[in-house]
Amino acid sequence: MEHPPDAPVVLVVEDEPLIQILVEEALSDGGFKSETVGSGEEAIALLEGDSARYRALLTDINVQGELTGWDVARRARELQSEIPVVYMTGAAAEQWNSQGVPNSLLLNKPFAPAQIVTAVSQLLNRTPLE
Amino acid sequence: MEHPPDAPVVLVVEDEPLIQILVEEALSDGGFKSETVGSGEEAIALLEGDSARYRALLTDINVQGELTGWDVARRARELQSEIPVVYMTGAAAEQWNSQGVPNSLLLNKPFAPAQIVTAVSQLLNRTPLE
Amino acid sequence: MEHPPDAPVVLVVEDEPLIQILVEEALSDGGFKSETVGSGEEAIALLEGDSARYRALLTDINVQGELTGWDVARRARELQSEIPVVYMTGAAAEQWNSQGVPNSLLLNKPFAPAQIVTAVSQLLNRTPLE
Amino acid sequence: MEHPPDAPVVLVVEDEPLIQILVEEALSDGGFKSETVGSGEEAIALLEGDSARYRALLTDINVQGELTGWDVARRARELQSEIPVVYMTGAAAEQWNSQGVPNSLLLNKPFAPAQIVTAVSQLLNRTPLE
Amino acid sequence: MEHPPDAPVVLVVEDEPLIQILVEEALSDGGFKSETVGSGEEAIALLEGDSARYRALLTDINVQGELTGWDVARRARELQSEIPVVYMTGAAAEQWNSQGVPNSLLLNKPFAPAQIVTAVSQLLNRTPLE
Amino acid sequence: MEHPPDAPVVLVVEDEPLIQILVEEALSDGGFKSETVGSGEEAIALLEGDSARYRALLTDINVQGELTGWDVARRARELQSEIPVVYMTGAAAEQWNSQGVPNSLLLNKPFAPAQIVTAVSQLLNRTPLE
């Protein structure tokens, strides 16, 4: 699928190389660009530098560094109040009810690549009430 | 409306007496019981003592003590993962996207009493996928 | 609240007298008319006689006779394909996922009267895509 | 139910006196204030004068004057892009799919008073993604 | 992906050649057929000629001719009351609240091809309450 | 698209070879594994043998043997109460309201392959309230 020069950019926070590749390929096949970092600290630095650059956040929960995916998503929403958030997790699903942000989605590992693209698209396509 | 002896109990966290009364009357008119506290610390003590006692949480954001309504809701969900959460706020609505829990509702002040009862009922009636 | 002569009629299937009264009062307070029967067989006879008479079905699961609330709801939907369905149950909630009809709601006992009125209203107000 | 001095105001567009009374009583019972006009022209004049005054619009379709409820709702949304809209109609339901605005609700006459209050509350309580 | 001979046909209204190609390729990759026209007048002529031929409408807002995408969607819904509608727009997003039809989706440009396919599929898969 | 060794497995119940191929290819393109059987009896045997093996059920309504897709879905939900269910049908759509399970989706034939992948992904991604 061709990428128009201005394809939407998804910020990916993931430190496992095999899942990084799977996620990046799935997003690319769907026509998205992606930028991947391995820690919450790096993700927040990018968001604070230019939060308008990113149209969605896709984040693992347990990543390198001190911060979790829960922390990254809260900071992303402080900077861009409606940014779509998709969490990926193998173990922490039951924490989503207390730690997730509203109107986010949770992908339980293992997931199929199509679930990533559908999740990001669903949230971007959500009818804008505003 | 008569209260069956086992009416659902809603935990209310609110420190303004006029709003306490409005909320308690609205819940009572809808057939709910309520227990009201004025600080997050008291709310969490009750939830930790017997979280199964409460079928829903209705919380102001800025209340007495150190904790906010955002804190109380996260702790409530840790203890009872599906408890319905309704926030009431005059000023902090824009924080909901980053600080609220998933599947919660936000009532912007001023609200009508019927909105309280509808919000709690909607969340309790949400079809149980589990 | 006054009842216009043509208030919507809800068919109630419930064999416990105390809950019958609670449900009928709640519906009446909300401006609905109700007709109550104690068995699935009676409910189906009424629906087969004049299904267009009823705008919603509110049914307990375990009632008198051979049939359950699950059976009544399926038959009601065969006769009136979009009729709103609300189940009330104390024990059978986990069966809803396999025995309920689509776009129905389940009220877990004990429930507040307002939950009944909100559930029926929510389903009646569901935006008609057709 | 007591009305706090700052109860939310609903603009009602309805030219049948009996339905005006039913709607106003239902809203008052739910704790809302209402202002009723009988034509679309009057409604639009009020909205253009002070659209921020109204927290929701409840409109019949066929009212006095040249304009329909469909016209009033479009103008209301131009002035206040997220205002909750509830249509009431006996005959024009099938037009909603082509003439209604997004995220609106349609009440088919005859309806129970509780449906009005639930519809307005549902839309006001809709979680603010923004 | 192979196309069964009876793949669903999507009517596309778009006058920018680069976006035409992107949309047609995305739909084809998802297994849909598409027919593209550059003006609202042509779209309405096709819909009036055989509205049952089309399973969904995907329309830009500002296209050639006198009519906008808002006009095309209203006419499509008059002819086929449940047809899924997806709007594509770079500039007119804020008009959707007043000019869109109910149960439609809005894609903000720039969008990824996967968003188109997900939007059309979501609306086609919407559970039929009727 | 590469399949991670632990891709989610979808159980497919379909007895028409051409549709079997279309469905299997669509799921494979989306990164899912699939296992296909041609009768409800075989599907139920697999589910009873190891229901946890399957992350979703995709079933035609009229298949070989005595049982229908409606029967298979009810049994699947008894064994795994939250399993996503997608029905495919050319003729029986109007039965879904009385025979379908809650929170299921119905694909009307003919459908595009992307609709299958989106339907399964939507249900798997549904935010876990529990």
Short mmCIF file of C-alpha atoms in Angstrom, two decimals, chain C residues 13-130:
data_model
loop_
_atom_site.label_atom_id
_atom_site.label_comp_id
_atom_site.label_asym_id
_atom_site.label_seq_id
_atom_site.Cartn_x
_atom_site.Cartn_y
_atom_site.Cartn_z
CA VAL C 13 -43.13 -11.33 33.54
CA GLU C 14 -42.57 -11.78 37.27
CA ASP C 15 -44.01 -14.16 39.85
CA GLU C 16 -42.76 -12.64 43.11
CA PRO C 17 -45.45 -10.26 44.43
CA LEU C 18 -43.04 -7.84 46.11
CA ILE C 19 -40.99 -7.41 42.97
CA GLN C 20 -44.16 -7.13 40.88
CA ILE C 21 -45.19 -4.15 42.97
CA LEU C 22 -41.77 -2.53 42.89
CA VAL C 23 -41.58 -2.90 39.10
CA GLU C 24 -45.12 -1.68 38.46
CA GLU C 25 -44.64 1.38 40.65
CA ALA C 26 -41.33 2.23 39.03
CA LEU C 27 -42.82 1.97 35.53
CA SER C 28 -45.87 3.99 36.57
CA ASP C 29 -43.69 6.71 38.11
CA GLY C 30 -41.81 6.89 34.79
CA GLY C 31 -45.04 7.32 32.86
CA PHE C 32 -45.31 3.79 31.45
CA LYS C 33 -48.28 1.46 31.63
CA SER C 34 -47.59 -2.15 32.54
CA GLU C 35 -49.31 -5.52 32.32
CA THR C 36 -47.93 -8.22 34.58
CA VAL C 37 -48.15 -12.00 34.28
CA GLY C 38 -46.54 -14.68 36.42
CA SER C 39 -45.55 -17.27 33.85
CA GLY C 40 -43.87 -17.45 30.48
CA GLU C 41 -46.88 -19.25 29.03
CA GLU C 42 -49.18 -16.34 29.86
CA ALA C 43 -46.67 -13.84 28.44
CA ILE C 44 -46.38 -15.69 25.16
CA ALA C 45 -50.17 -15.99 24.90
CA LEU C 46 -50.46 -12.20 25.25
CA LEU C 47 -47.68 -11.56 22.75
CA GLU C 48 -49.16 -13.98 20.21
CA GLY C 49 -52.57 -12.38 20.68
CA ASP C 50 -51.37 -8.84 19.99
CA SER C 51 -47.60 -8.35 19.93
CA ALA C 52 -47.91 -4.78 18.64
CA ARG C 53 -49.60 -3.84 21.91
CA TYR C 54 -46.31 -4.04 23.82
CA ARG C 55 -43.43 -1.60 23.41
CA ALA C 56 -41.00 -3.48 25.70
CA LEU C 57 -40.58 -6.76 27.60
CA LEU C 58 -39.27 -6.89 31.18
CA THR C 59 -38.84 -10.46 32.35
CA ASP C 60 -37.55 -12.41 35.30
CA ILE C 61 -35.61 -15.56 34.30
CA ASN C 62 -37.05 -18.19 36.65
CA VAL C 63 -40.82 -17.83 36.66
CA GLN C 64 -43.82 -20.10 37.07
CA GLY C 65 -44.46 -22.74 34.45
CA GLU C 66 -42.20 -24.59 32.05
CA LEU C 67 -40.75 -21.65 30.20
CA THR C 68 -37.96 -19.29 31.29
CA GLY C 69 -37.49 -15.61 30.61
CA TRP C 70 -34.93 -16.61 27.94
CA ASP C 71 -37.72 -18.45 26.08
CA VAL C 72 -40.17 -15.57 26.36
CA ALA C 73 -37.67 -13.08 24.96
CA ARG C 74 -36.83 -15.24 21.93
CA ARG C 75 -40.52 -15.67 21.14
CA ALA C 76 -41.16 -11.94 21.59
CA ARG C 77 -38.37 -11.12 19.13
CA GLU C 78 -39.76 -13.62 16.60
CA LEU C 79 -43.07 -11.78 16.76
CA GLN C 80 -41.70 -8.21 16.97
CA SER C 81 -38.13 -8.23 15.81
CA GLU C 82 -36.93 -5.06 17.55
CA ILE C 83 -38.82 -5.17 20.85
CA PRO C 84 -36.63 -3.93 23.73
CA VAL C 85 -35.84 -6.73 26.21
CA VAL C 86 -34.72 -6.30 29.83
CA TYR C 87 -33.98 -9.36 31.97
CA MET C 88 -34.10 -9.29 35.79
CA THR C 89 -32.24 -11.98 37.68
CA GLY C 90 -30.62 -12.76 40.96
CA ALA C 91 -28.81 -15.92 40.05
CA ALA C 92 -28.61 -16.50 36.33
CA ALA C 93 -26.50 -13.54 35.22
CA GLU C 94 -23.71 -15.68 33.85
CA GLN C 95 -26.17 -17.38 31.49
CA TRP C 96 -26.93 -14.11 29.71
CA ASN C 97 -23.94 -14.45 27.38
CA SER C 98 -25.27 -17.72 25.97
CA GLN C 99 -29.04 -17.40 26.42
CA GLY C 100 -29.82 -13.69 26.02
CA VAL C 101 -30.93 -12.01 22.80
CA PRO C 102 -28.82 -9.27 21.13
CA ASN C 103 -29.27 -5.67 22.28
CA SER C 104 -30.87 -6.68 25.56
CA LEU C 105 -29.99 -5.52 29.08
CA LEU C 106 -29.65 -7.51 32.28
CA LEU C 107 -30.50 -6.12 35.73
CA ASN C 108 -28.81 -7.96 38.56
CA LYS C 109 -30.93 -8.19 41.69
CA PRO C 110 -31.08 -6.29 43.91
CA PHE C 111 -31.64 -3.26 41.69
CA ALA C 112 -33.05 0.19 42.32
CA PRO C 113 -36.37 1.16 40.70
CA ALA C 114 -34.61 3.85 38.67
CA GLN C 115 -32.56 1.18 36.93
CA ILE C 116 -35.73 -0.35 35.48
CA VAL C 117 -36.97 2.92 34.06
CA THR C 118 -33.55 3.85 32.71
CA ALA C 119 -33.11 0.44 31.09
CA VAL C 120 -36.48 0.52 29.31
CA SER C 121 -35.97 4.15 28.26
CA GLN C 122 -32.42 3.56 27.00
CA LEU C 123 -33.57 0.74 24.74
CA LEU C 124 -36.62 2.66 23.48
CA ASN C 125 -34.48 5.72 22.81
CA ARG C 126 -31.79 3.77 20.97
CA THR C 127 -31.28 5.65 17.76
CA PRO C 128 -33.22 3.92 14.98
CA LEU C 129 -30.70 3.17 12.27
CA GLU C 130 -33.40 1.72 10.03
#
